[in-house]
Amino acid sequence: MTKRIVVVGAVAAGMSAASQAKRRRSDAQLVVFEKGSDISYGACGMPYNLADAERSIEDLAVLTPQQAIEERGIDLHLRHEVTHIDREARQVVVRNHDSGEDHSEPYDALILATGARPRTLERLPHMDHERSLVLRTLQDGRKLKPLLHKDARRAVILGGGYIGLEMCESLQRRGIQVTIIEKTPQILPGWHTETVARVMEELKDHEIAVHTDETVVGAEQAEDGSLAALVTSSQKIPADLVLTAVGIQPNAELAAAAGLRIGASGAIWVNQYQQTSDEMIWAAGDCCEAYHRILRKNSWLPLGTTANKQGRIAGANASGESLRFRGIVGTAGFKVFDLEVARSGLSLEEARKEGFEPVMVTIRQRSRGHSFPGGAPVYVTLFADGPSGLLLGGEIVGKDGAVLRINTLAAALAAHLNVADLQGMDLVYAPPFAPVWDPLLVAANQLIKKIGK
Amino acid sequence: MTKRIVVVGAVAAGMSAASQAKRRRSDAQLVVFEKGSDISYGACGMPYNLADAERSIEDLAVLTPQQAIEERGIDLHLRHEVTHIDREARQVVVRNHDSGEDHSEPYDALILATGARPRTLERLPHMDHERSLVLRTLQDGRKLKPLLHKDARRAVILGGGYIGLEMCESLQRRGIQVTIIEKTPQILPGWHTETVARVMEELKDHEIAVHTDETVVGAEQAEDGSLAALVTSSQKIPADLVLTAVGIQPNAELAAAAGLRIGASGAIWVNQYQQTSDEMIWAAGDCCEAYHRILRKNSWLPLGTTANKQGRIAGANASGESLRFRGIVGTAGFKVFDLEVARSGLSLEEARKEGFEPVMVTIRQRSRGHSFPGGAPVYVTLFADGPSGLLLGGEIVGKDGAVLRINTLAAALAAHLNVADLQGMDLVYAPPFAPVWDPLLVAANQLIKKIGK
C-alpha cells in the first residue's frame, strides 16, 4: 500500500520536509496542507526587498505552488488548515478556507511544520490601525511595501531585536525617519553590552532615535482617521507608520490539543530525530524546539537555517530513515547599516543559569593585515567556563569580516572545544583577509591569560 | 644565577620567542643574534606595499631594533651570525659582520629561528643580473621597489605559487606587463584543478600571460648590459625585470652541523614543545617542521602565522613553561586580483599517500542570500576519507566571502570531525553574508551523498 505522509504547513520546514520525503521515497504520497496562500519564501530577505523600491515583493518566493506540485510531485493544498489531529485513528481534520468545509484525511506519518506567529500589541488603543503592521509573512510584506511607496515619512519600530534593527536601514533608504522603541533597558536583549555599545554608535551615526526602557501605551489616530503618533508611558512620538517586531511565539496549539508533549519553552518537544512524543508524528521548524549542543538539551531559537535542517531530517525520517539532527549552538548574525554583528553559543546569563562559571574578555583587533588597506577594527567578546576552559560563546562586531568569523567559533562550540583548542587553531593568515593573529586567536590568548591556564 | 637564553634569528619566530621568554621571565637575560640588519617585518605584506608607489617599504617593519631593546628588554645584536653550536659546552660561536671577529657566547637555553631562504636560479646564465631578483626579505623589497618607480615595463615572474600570483596584481598596478612561467603542468602545484581553473580565468581576465610546463634556461642581456629577456626551453620572453618565486628551503645547516635531528622534509625536527633532539635547544618558524594534526606527524609548511605561534611556545618553554603546539592543518589563503583563494587540510595527493581513500566533490553556491545584492559564486572543493567519513581537506575560491570561510573547515579539521559533523553545523544565516545553506553545508551534503552515508 502507498505510504501517505501528511505535512501541516508549507512555508519553510514543511516544504523542506515534503520535498525530502518525496525525494527519498518517490512511491509515497506527500500531502501538504497550508492554511495560507504562500509557500517557501525567504522571510529573512524581506528587509532587503523592502529597501529596494524597484523590486517586487513576490521576488522573495523561492518555490511556486505550481513547481511544488509539478516538479516535486507534492499534493499541495493551499488555504487548507489542519484543525485537529486524531492520533488514535491516524487522521487529521482539515478545513478548506474557500469552501468553509471540514473533512478528514488519513496519514501513515504526520509532520508538523506550523511555524510561529508574531507577538502583537493589537489589543492596545489604535494599534490595529491599517498603518500599524507586523513583519513576518510574505502577506505582511505585501501590505507594507505599498505604504513605503506612498506617503510614509516617520516610522516607529517597536522592538530592538535584529529584525527591528535590519528594518531601520530599509526604511531610511526609502526616505523614512525612524525611531526605535525597546521596552527593556537595552536593544538586543541578551547580547553583551560591548556589542550593544557598537550597535548604538552605528544607529547614532545614522540618526536613528533609540528609546529603551519604554512601554508602549498605544497609537494615536488623527481626526481624519490617519495614524498620528505612537504613545509610550513617557512620550508621544509622531508617526505615520508603526512596525511591531517584538518577537514571535510557536504555533504549538494544534500539537498541544492532540496531547503531544510541549517543551518548557512552549514549543513542541522533539527528540534529535525530530520525532514528537508520538512516534508517528514528527515536527520541524519554528513550531518546535531544537536540540542545543552546549546545553545538551532542547531550546527554542527559531531561525530559518534550523527550520530547513530540521525539515529535511523530519522528511527523511517520516519516510523511513533514521537521521539525527546534530543540534544548534545558537549562531545568529545580522547587519545594521555598515556594521556586521554576530553571535554563537550561550549568553553570559544563560551560561550562569546552567551552572557554568563564565570568564569573559572583549578584544579589538584589525580585520586585515596592517599592510593591507580597507580593514576595520573587529571586536570579539569571548567567554569560557573558568574551571574547565570549555568555550561557551562569543560575539563579534565590526565593519569588515565580522560575521563570517562567527562560523569558526560555531565549529569550535559544536566540537565542545576549550579555549586552548581555539588558541591553537591554524586559521588563515593573508593580509587582505586577516592579520597574523586573527581576532579570534587574540581573544583566545587573552581569555587564557584571564582563566590562568 | 641569571638564566641566559640565546636566540638565533630575529625576523619572525625569533622575535616572538625572545619577547615571550622575557615577558614570562623578566629576570632572564635574552640575547638575540641576527645576521641581517632587520627584525620583525611583515613579509607577507610585501606585495601590497610594492603595489603602492606612495608607501615606503620601511612601513613593513612591525618592531624597530630600538623598541626591541628599550621596550622589550632584549639584548639584540644585528649583523651577528651564529656559525657554530657547541652543545657540550653550551655555547655558540658568533661572527660580528662589522668587525669580522668571532667570539663565544654561553647559553642556558638556545632557540633556533634561522628561517628559510628562497630557492634561486642564479647559477643560470645572467640570472644574477641586478634586475633579476628574489622576493623574500625586506632587503629584497628595498632593491625591487626603486626599479618599479623607474623604467620597468615587462616583468617575468618565475613560479606560479601564491607569492608569484600575488605579485601579478602588484606589478600590474604599477603599469608593468606580467608573464608567469611555471615549470610544472599547472600553476598552484598541489591545488585542485577546479581551483586552478578559476585562478587561470582570473589571470586571463586581467591579461596576465601564463606559461606552464616551461623550464627556465637563463636570462638574456642586451649589449648595453641591461636585462633583455627571459629564456625558457621553448621561447624567449622580452623582460626588463625577472622575479624568482620558486619556493624556499629551510636554513637547517647550523642545526645539522651541531648534530641535531633533521626531519624528512630537510627542516629541523621538533616535538610539539618545539624542542629539538637536544632538550636544551628549541626551534621555531620556517627553519623547523611543524606538527600536522591530520597527518599526526611532522610536516614542513612554512607560514608566518605558524612561525609566530611556534615562537611564542619556544620562548615560553625555554623560560621554563611546558606549552604544547597544537599543530597545523595546512591552512593558507591569498588573493589574486578580485579572486579569493584558500585551502585547508591535505591535498588529494597527500591524502592518498597517507593511505586515505579520498572522495571529493566540488560545488558552487552563492556567497550571500538570494535577496541580497552583491554576492558572487563560491566554489567549494571538499574531500573526506570514504570508509570513515573523516574530513581531509578542502579548497574555497570565489570573489566574495571565500577566504574567511576556510577557517570553519580549519576548525573542523583541527577537531578531527567527519563530513556528517560539518553537515550538521549551526553556521550563520543572514542574507548579507550567507544563504540558508552555506556553501560549506552544500558541499558537505553533496559529499555525504557521494560517500553514501
PDB file of N, CA and C in Angstrom, chain A residues 353-429:
ATOM      1  N   LYS A 353      23.049  30.486  34.351  1.00  0.00           N
ATOM      2  CA  LYS A 353      21.847  29.725  34.728  1.00  0.00           C
ATOM      3  C   LYS A 353      22.091  28.221  34.649  1.00  0.00           C
ATOM      4  N   GLU A 354      22.984  27.833  33.738  1.00  0.00           N
ATOM      5  CA  GLU A 354      23.264  26.404  33.564  1.00  0.00           C
ATOM      6  C   GLU A 354      24.330  25.904  34.525  1.00  0.00           C
ATOM      7  N   GLY A 355      24.811  26.798  35.395  1.00  0.00           N
ATOM      8  CA  GLY A 355      25.792  26.364  36.383  1.00  0.00           C
ATOM      9  C   GLY A 355      27.241  26.516  35.946  1.00  0.00           C
ATOM     10  N   PHE A 356      27.459  27.091  34.756  1.00  0.00           N
ATOM     11  CA  PHE A 356      28.835  27.370  34.345  1.00  0.00           C
ATOM     12  C   PHE A 356      29.355  28.585  35.118  1.00  0.00           C
ATOM     13  N   GLU A 357      30.684  28.730  35.123  1.00  0.00           N
ATOM     14  CA  GLU A 357      31.282  29.924  35.746  1.00  0.00           C
ATOM     15  C   GLU A 357      32.014  30.712  34.674  1.00  0.00           C
ATOM     16  N   PRO A 358      31.250  31.456  33.857  1.00  0.00           N
ATOM     17  CA  PRO A 358      31.850  32.097  32.691  1.00  0.00           C
ATOM     18  C   PRO A 358      32.868  33.189  33.028  1.00  0.00           C
ATOM     19  N   VAL A 359      33.988  33.143  32.300  1.00  0.00           N
ATOM     20  CA  VAL A 359      35.017  34.187  32.382  1.00  0.00           C
ATOM     21  C   VAL A 359      35.068  34.802  30.985  1.00  0.00           C
ATOM     22  N   MET A 360      35.142  36.133  30.890  1.00  0.00           N
ATOM     23  CA  MET A 360      34.948  36.791  29.620  1.00  0.00           C
ATOM     24  C   MET A 360      36.012  37.823  29.295  1.00  0.00           C
ATOM     25  N   VAL A 361      36.310  37.972  28.018  1.00  0.00           N
ATOM     26  CA  VAL A 361      37.144  39.093  27.562  1.00  0.00           C
ATOM     27  C   VAL A 361      36.491  39.724  26.334  1.00  0.00           C
ATOM     28  N   THR A 362      36.807  40.991  26.113  1.00  0.00           N
ATOM     29  CA  THR A 362      36.488  41.629  24.838  1.00  0.00           C
ATOM     30  C   THR A 362      37.790  42.183  24.295  1.00  0.00           C
ATOM     31  N   ILE A 363      38.105  41.886  23.056  1.00  0.00           N
ATOM     32  CA  ILE A 363      39.336  42.406  22.467  1.00  0.00           C
ATOM     33  C   ILE A 363      38.992  43.159  21.178  1.00  0.00           C
ATOM     34  N   ARG A 364      39.947  43.961  20.738  1.00  0.00           N
ATOM     35  CA  ARG A 364      39.814  44.702  19.498  1.00  0.00           C
ATOM     36  C   ARG A 364      41.033  44.374  18.653  1.00  0.00           C
ATOM     37  N   GLN A 365      40.821  43.996  17.426  1.00  0.00           N
ATOM     38  CA  GLN A 365      41.937  43.664  16.539  1.00  0.00           C
ATOM     39  C   GLN A 365      41.518  44.051  15.121  1.00  0.00           C
ATOM     40  N   ARG A 366      42.485  44.398  14.287  1.00  0.00           N
ATOM     41  CA  ARG A 366      42.163  44.728  12.908  1.00  0.00           C
ATOM     42  C   ARG A 366      41.632  43.510  12.152  1.00  0.00           C
ATOM     43  N   SER A 367      40.752  43.772  11.186  1.00  0.00           N
ATOM     44  CA  SER A 367      40.179  42.677  10.400  1.00  0.00           C
ATOM     45  C   SER A 367      41.156  42.127   9.376  1.00  0.00           C
ATOM     46  N   ARG A 368      42.146  42.948   8.959  1.00  0.00           N
ATOM     47  CA  ARG A 368      43.097  42.531   7.915  1.00  0.00           C
ATOM     48  C   ARG A 368      44.519  42.830   8.366  1.00  0.00           C
ATOM     49  N   GLY A 369      45.488  42.362   7.587  1.00  0.00           N
ATOM     50  CA  GLY A 369      46.879  42.637   7.890  1.00  0.00           C
ATOM     51  C   GLY A 369      47.149  44.139   7.856  1.00  0.00           C
ATOM     52  N   HIS A 370      48.129  44.583   8.649  1.00  0.00           N
ATOM     53  CA  HIS A 370      48.336  46.032   8.755  1.00  0.00           C
ATOM     54  C   HIS A 370      48.868  46.637   7.460  1.00  0.00           C
ATOM     55  N   SER A 371      49.395  45.794   6.572  1.00  0.00           N
ATOM     56  CA  SER A 371      49.914  46.303   5.308  1.00  0.00           C
ATOM     57  C   SER A 371      48.817  46.448   4.251  1.00  0.00           C
ATOM     58  N   PHE A 372      47.612  45.948   4.570  1.00  0.00           N
ATOM     59  CA  PHE A 372      46.566  45.938   3.555  1.00  0.00           C
ATOM     60  C   PHE A 372      45.517  46.999   3.845  1.00  0.00           C
ATOM     61  N   PRO A 373      45.159  47.776   2.824  1.00  0.00           N
ATOM     62  CA  PRO A 373      44.183  48.845   3.052  1.00  0.00           C
ATOM     63  C   PRO A 373      42.760  48.311   3.238  1.00  0.00           C
ATOM     64  N   GLY A 374      41.906  49.132   3.851  1.00  0.00           N
ATOM     65  CA  GLY A 374      40.477  48.816   3.887  1.00  0.00           C
ATOM     66  C   GLY A 374      39.995  47.996   5.054  1.00  0.00           C
ATOM     67  N   GLY A 375      40.852  47.671   5.977  1.00  0.00           N
ATOM     68  CA  GLY A 375      40.404  46.918   7.137  1.00  0.00           C
ATOM     69  C   GLY A 375      39.664  47.802   8.129  1.00  0.00           C
ATOM     70  N   ALA A 376      39.141  47.197   9.150  1.00  0.00           N
ATOM     71  CA  ALA A 376      38.424  47.924  10.199  1.00  0.00           C
ATOM     72  C   ALA A 376      38.586  47.141  11.496  1.00  0.00           C
ATOM     73  N   PRO A 377      38.395  47.809  12.636  1.00  0.00           N
ATOM     74  CA  PRO A 377      38.513  47.052  13.889  1.00  0.00           C
ATOM     75  C   PRO A 377      37.412  45.998  14.001  1.00  0.00           C
ATOM     76  N   VAL A 378      37.785  44.851  14.520  1.00  0.00           N
ATOM     77  CA  VAL A 378      36.822  43.801  14.842  1.00  0.00           C
ATOM     78  C   VAL A 378      36.861  43.630  16.360  1.00  0.00           C
ATOM     79  N   TYR A 379      35.684  43.613  16.980  1.00  0.00           N
ATOM     80  CA  TYR A 379      35.590  43.435  18.430  1.00  0.00           C
ATOM     81  C   TYR A 379      35.082  42.025  18.704  1.00  0.00           C
ATOM     82  N   VAL A 380      35.863  41.282  19.458  1.00  0.00           N
ATOM     83  CA  VAL A 380      35.441  39.922  19.796  1.00  0.00           C
ATOM     84  C   VAL A 380      35.225  39.826  21.299  1.00  0.00           C
ATOM     85  N   THR A 381      34.042  39.408  21.685  1.00  0.00           N
ATOM     86  CA  THR A 381      33.757  39.086  23.079  1.00  0.00           C
ATOM     87  C   THR A 381      33.701  37.568  23.151  1.00  0.00           C
ATOM     88  N   LEU A 382      34.492  36.996  24.037  1.00  0.00           N
ATOM     89  CA  LEU A 382      34.581  35.533  24.084  1.00  0.00           C
ATOM     90  C   LEU A 382      34.485  35.106  25.533  1.00  0.00           C
ATOM     91  N   PHE A 383      33.741  34.046  25.782  1.00  0.00           N
ATOM     92  CA  PHE A 383      33.766  33.558  27.153  1.00  0.00           C
ATOM     93  C   PHE A 383      33.734  32.046  27.238  1.00  0.00           C
ATOM     94  N   ALA A 384      34.351  31.590  28.322  1.00  0.00           N
ATOM     95  CA  ALA A 384      34.525  30.158  28.555  1.00  0.00           C
ATOM     96  C   ALA A 384      34.267  29.890  30.026  1.00  0.00           C
ATOM     97  N   ASP A 385      34.080  28.620  30.336  1.00  0.00           N
ATOM     98  CA  ASP A 385      33.878  28.213  31.722  1.00  0.00           C
ATOM     99  C   ASP A 385      35.228  28.249  32.448  1.00  0.00           C
ATOM    100  N   GLY A 386      35.316  28.984  33.524  1.00  0.00           N
ATOM    101  CA  GLY A 386      36.586  29.161  34.234  1.00  0.00           C
ATOM    102  C   GLY A 386      37.242  27.849  34.651  1.00  0.00           C
ATOM    103  N   PRO A 387      36.519  27.015  35.409  1.00  0.00           N
ATOM    104  CA  PRO A 387      37.156  25.786  35.913  1.00  0.00           C
ATOM    105  C   PRO A 387      37.616  24.823  34.816  1.00  0.00           C
ATOM    106  N   SER A 388      36.826  24.685  33.750  1.00  0.00           N
ATOM    107  CA  SER A 388      37.158  23.675  32.730  1.00  0.00           C
ATOM    108  C   SER A 388      37.796  24.235  31.474  1.00  0.00           C
ATOM    109  N   GLY A 389      37.633  25.535  31.232  1.00  0.00           N
ATOM    110  CA  GLY A 389      38.125  26.126  29.992  1.00  0.00           C
ATOM    111  C   GLY A 389      37.199  25.903  28.805  1.00  0.00           C
ATOM    112  N   LEU A 390      36.081  25.193  28.991  1.00  0.00           N
ATOM    113  CA  LEU A 390      35.149  24.922  27.889  1.00  0.00           C
ATOM    114  C   LEU A 390      34.616  26.227  27.288  1.00  0.00           C
ATOM    115  N   LEU A 391      34.719  26.342  25.976  1.00  0.00           N
ATOM    116  CA  LEU A 391      34.165  27.512  25.302  1.00  0.00           C
ATOM    117  C   LEU A 391      32.656  27.519  25.468  1.00  0.00           C
ATOM    118  N   LEU A 392      32.106  28.685  25.773  1.00  0.00           N
ATOM    119  CA  LEU A 392      30.658  28.778  25.978  1.00  0.00           C
ATOM    120  C   LEU A 392      29.970  29.669  24.957  1.00  0.00           C
ATOM    121  N   GLY A 393      30.667  30.686  24.476  1.00  0.00           N
ATOM    122  CA  GLY A 393      30.015  31.553  23.500  1.00  0.00           C
ATOM    123  C   GLY A 393      30.837  32.775  23.187  1.00  0.00           C
ATOM    124  N   GLY A 394      30.342  33.555  22.236  1.00  0.00           N
ATOM    125  CA  GLY A 394      31.040  34.774  21.883  1.00  0.00           C
ATOM    126  C   GLY A 394      30.221  35.633  20.947  1.00  0.00           C
ATOM    127  N   GLU A 395      30.659  36.876  20.823  1.00  0.00           N
ATOM    128  CA  GLU A 395      30.014  37.813  19.918  1.00  0.00           C
ATOM    129  C   GLU A 395      31.110  38.524  19.121  1.00  0.00           C
ATOM    130  N   ILE A 396      30.822  38.825  17.856  1.00  0.00           N
ATOM    131  CA  ILE A 396      31.792  39.519  17.013  1.00  0.00           C
ATOM    132  C   ILE A 396      31.074  40.671  16.331  1.00  0.00           C
ATOM    133  N   VAL A 397      31.688  41.829  16.355  1.00  0.00           N
ATOM    134  CA  VAL A 397      31.055  43.011  15.764  1.00  0.00           C
ATOM    135  C   VAL A 397      32.124  43.880  15.112  1.00  0.00           C
ATOM    136  N   GLY A 398      31.815  44.426  13.947  1.00  0.00           N
ATOM    137  CA  GLY A 398      32.772  45.270  13.251  1.00  0.00           C
ATOM    138  C   GLY A 398      32.287  45.555  11.838  1.00  0.00           C
ATOM    139  N   LYS A 399      33.007  46.433  11.136  1.00  0.00           N
ATOM    140  CA  LYS A 399      32.552  46.831   9.799  1.00  0.00           C
ATOM    141  C   LYS A 399      33.186  46.026   8.680  1.00  0.00           C
ATOM    142  N   ASP A 400      34.023  45.050   9.027  1.00  0.00           N
ATOM    143  CA  ASP A 400      34.687  44.250   7.992  1.00  0.00           C
ATOM    144  C   ASP A 400      35.008  42.872   8.567  1.00  0.00           C
ATOM    145  N   GLY A 401      34.555  41.840   7.877  1.00  0.00           N
ATOM    146  CA  GLY A 401      34.931  40.476   8.259  1.00  0.00           C
ATOM    147  C   GLY A 401      34.520  40.051   9.653  1.00  0.00           C
ATOM    148  N   ALA A 402      33.397  40.562  10.142  1.00  0.00           N
ATOM    149  CA  ALA A 402      32.961  40.164  11.492  1.00  0.00           C
ATOM    150  C   ALA A 402      32.053  38.938  11.438  1.00  0.00           C
ATOM    151  N   VAL A 403      31.010  38.996  10.610  1.00  0.00           N
ATOM    152  CA  VAL A 403      30.005  37.915  10.642  1.00  0.00           C
ATOM    153  C   VAL A 403      30.568  36.569  10.202  1.00  0.00           C
ATOM    154  N   LEU A 404      31.326  36.528   9.110  1.00  0.00           N
ATOM    155  CA  LEU A 404      31.809  35.210   8.654  1.00  0.00           C
ATOM    156  C   LEU A 404      32.763  34.566   9.661  1.00  0.00           C
ATOM    157  N   ARG A 405      33.379  35.400  10.514  1.00  0.00           N
ATOM    158  CA  ARG A 405      34.275  34.822  11.526  1.00  0.00           C
ATOM    159  C   ARG A 405      33.517  34.031  12.594  1.00  0.00           C
ATOM    160  N   ILE A 406      32.212  34.286  12.748  1.00  0.00           N
ATOM    161  CA  ILE A 406      31.475  33.590  13.817  1.00  0.00           C
ATOM    162  C   ILE A 406      31.411  32.088  13.558  1.00  0.00           C
ATOM    163  N   ASN A 407      31.494  31.681  12.293  1.00  0.00           N
ATOM    164  CA  ASN A 407      31.381  30.247  11.987  1.00  0.00           C
ATOM    165  C   ASN A 407      32.534  29.422  12.551  1.00  0.00           C
ATOM    166  N   THR A 408      33.683  30.052  12.712  1.00  0.00           N
ATOM    167  CA  THR A 408      34.823  29.350  13.308  1.00  0.00           C
ATOM    168  C   THR A 408      34.511  29.040  14.773  1.00  0.00           C
ATOM    169  N   LEU A 409      33.914  30.017  15.433  1.00  0.00           N
ATOM    170  CA  LEU A 409      33.506  29.798  16.816  1.00  0.00           C
ATOM    171  C   LEU A 409      32.383  28.764  16.873  1.00  0.00           C
ATOM    172  N   ALA A 410      31.446  28.850  15.922  1.00  0.00           N
ATOM    173  CA  ALA A 410      30.333  27.887  15.889  1.00  0.00           C
ATOM    174  C   ALA A 410      30.872  26.461  15.746  1.00  0.00           C
ATOM    175  N   ALA A 411      31.896  26.301  14.910  1.00  0.00           N
ATOM    176  CA  ALA A 411      32.502  24.979  14.718  1.00  0.00           C
ATOM    177  C   ALA A 411      33.175  24.519  16.008  1.00  0.00           C
ATOM    178  N   ALA A 412      33.886  25.431  16.662  1.00  0.00           N
ATOM    179  CA  ALA A 412      34.569  25.091  17.916  1.00  0.00           C
ATOM    180  C   ALA A 412      33.560  24.714  18.998  1.00  0.00           C
ATOM    181  N   LEU A 413      32.456  25.435  19.051  1.00  0.00           N
ATOM    182  CA  LEU A 413      31.418  25.148  20.048  1.00  0.00           C
ATOM    183  C   LEU A 413      30.757  23.802  19.766  1.00  0.00           C
ATOM    184  N   ALA A 414      30.518  23.526  18.481  1.00  0.00           N
ATOM    185  CA  ALA A 414      29.877  22.260  18.111  1.00  0.00           C
ATOM    186  C   ALA A 414      30.753  21.084  18.516  1.00  0.00           C
ATOM    187  N   ALA A 415      32.070  21.279  18.467  1.00  0.00           N
ATOM    188  CA  ALA A 415      33.004  20.192  18.798  1.00  0.00           C
ATOM    189  C   ALA A 415      33.364  20.188  20.285  1.00  0.00           C
ATOM    190  N   HIS A 416      32.685  21.047  21.075  1.00  0.00           N
ATOM    191  CA  HIS A 416      32.932  21.123  22.514  1.00  0.00           C
ATOM    192  C   HIS A 416      34.409  21.360  22.822  1.00  0.00           C
ATOM    193  N   LEU A 417      35.023  22.258  22.090  1.00  0.00           N
ATOM    194  CA  LEU A 417      36.447  22.556  22.308  1.00  0.00           C
ATOM    195  C   LEU A 417      36.596  23.507  23.485  1.00  0.00           C
ATOM    196  N   ASN A 418      37.801  23.559  24.017  1.00  0.00           N
ATOM    197  CA  ASN A 418      38.060  24.544  25.053  1.00  0.00           C
ATOM    198  C   ASN A 418      38.872  25.703  24.465  1.00  0.00           C
ATOM    199  N   VAL A 419      39.092  26.702  25.289  1.00  0.00           N
ATOM    200  CA  VAL A 419      39.693  27.937  24.790  1.00  0.00           C
ATOM    201  C   VAL A 419      41.127  27.698  24.292  1.00  0.00           C
ATOM    202  N   ALA A 420      41.837  26.738  24.890  1.00  0.00           N
ATOM    203  CA  ALA A 420      43.203  26.436  24.423  1.00  0.00           C
ATOM    204  C   ALA A 420      43.161  25.815  23.018  1.00  0.00           C
ATOM    205  N   ASP A 421      42.125  25.028  22.744  1.00  0.00           N
ATOM    206  CA  ASP A 421      41.973  24.464  21.395  1.00  0.00           C
ATOM    207  C   ASP A 421      41.784  25.582  20.372  1.00  0.00           C
ATOM    208  N   LEU A 422      40.976  26.571  20.737  1.00  0.00           N
ATOM    209  CA  LEU A 422      40.746  27.688  19.818  1.00  0.00           C
ATOM    210  C   LEU A 422      42.042  28.462  19.616  1.00  0.00           C
ATOM    211  N   GLN A 423      42.762  28.703  20.710  1.00  0.00           N
ATOM    212  CA  GLN A 423      44.025  29.438  20.623  1.00  0.00           C
ATOM    213  C   GLN A 423      45.009  28.752  19.682  1.00  0.00           C
ATOM    214  N   GLY A 424      44.958  27.437  19.651  1.00  0.00           N
ATOM    215  CA  GLY A 424      45.914  26.685  18.850  1.00  0.00           C
ATOM    216  C   GLY A 424      45.486  26.463  17.414  1.00  0.00           C
ATOM    217  N   MET A 425      44.374  27.052  17.001  1.00  0.00           N
ATOM    218  CA  MET A 425      43.869  26.753  15.657  1.00  0.00           C
ATOM    219  C   MET A 425      44.694  27.383  14.548  1.00  0.00           C
ATOM    220  N   ASP A 426      44.776  26.624  13.462  1.00  0.00           N
ATOM    221  CA  ASP A 426      45.538  27.045  12.283  1.00  0.00           C
ATOM    222  C   ASP A 426      44.606  27.843  11.363  1.00  0.00           C
ATOM    223  N   LEU A 427      44.323  29.083  11.754  1.00  0.00           N
ATOM    224  CA  LEU A 427      43.428  29.937  10.957  1.00  0.00           C
ATOM    225  C   LEU A 427      44.223  30.627   9.855  1.00  0.00           C
ATOM    226  N   VAL A 428      43.515  31.028   8.831  1.00  0.00           N
ATOM    227  CA  VAL A 428      44.190  31.584   7.657  1.00  0.00           C
ATOM    228  C   VAL A 428      44.850  32.931   7.978  1.00  0.00           C
ATOM    229  N   TYR A 429      46.061  33.095   7.478  1.00  0.00           N
ATOM    230  CA  TYR A 429      46.730  34.395   7.540  1.00  0.00           C
ATOM    231  C   TYR A 429      47.062  34.846   6.127  1.00  0.00           C
TER     232      TYR A 429
END
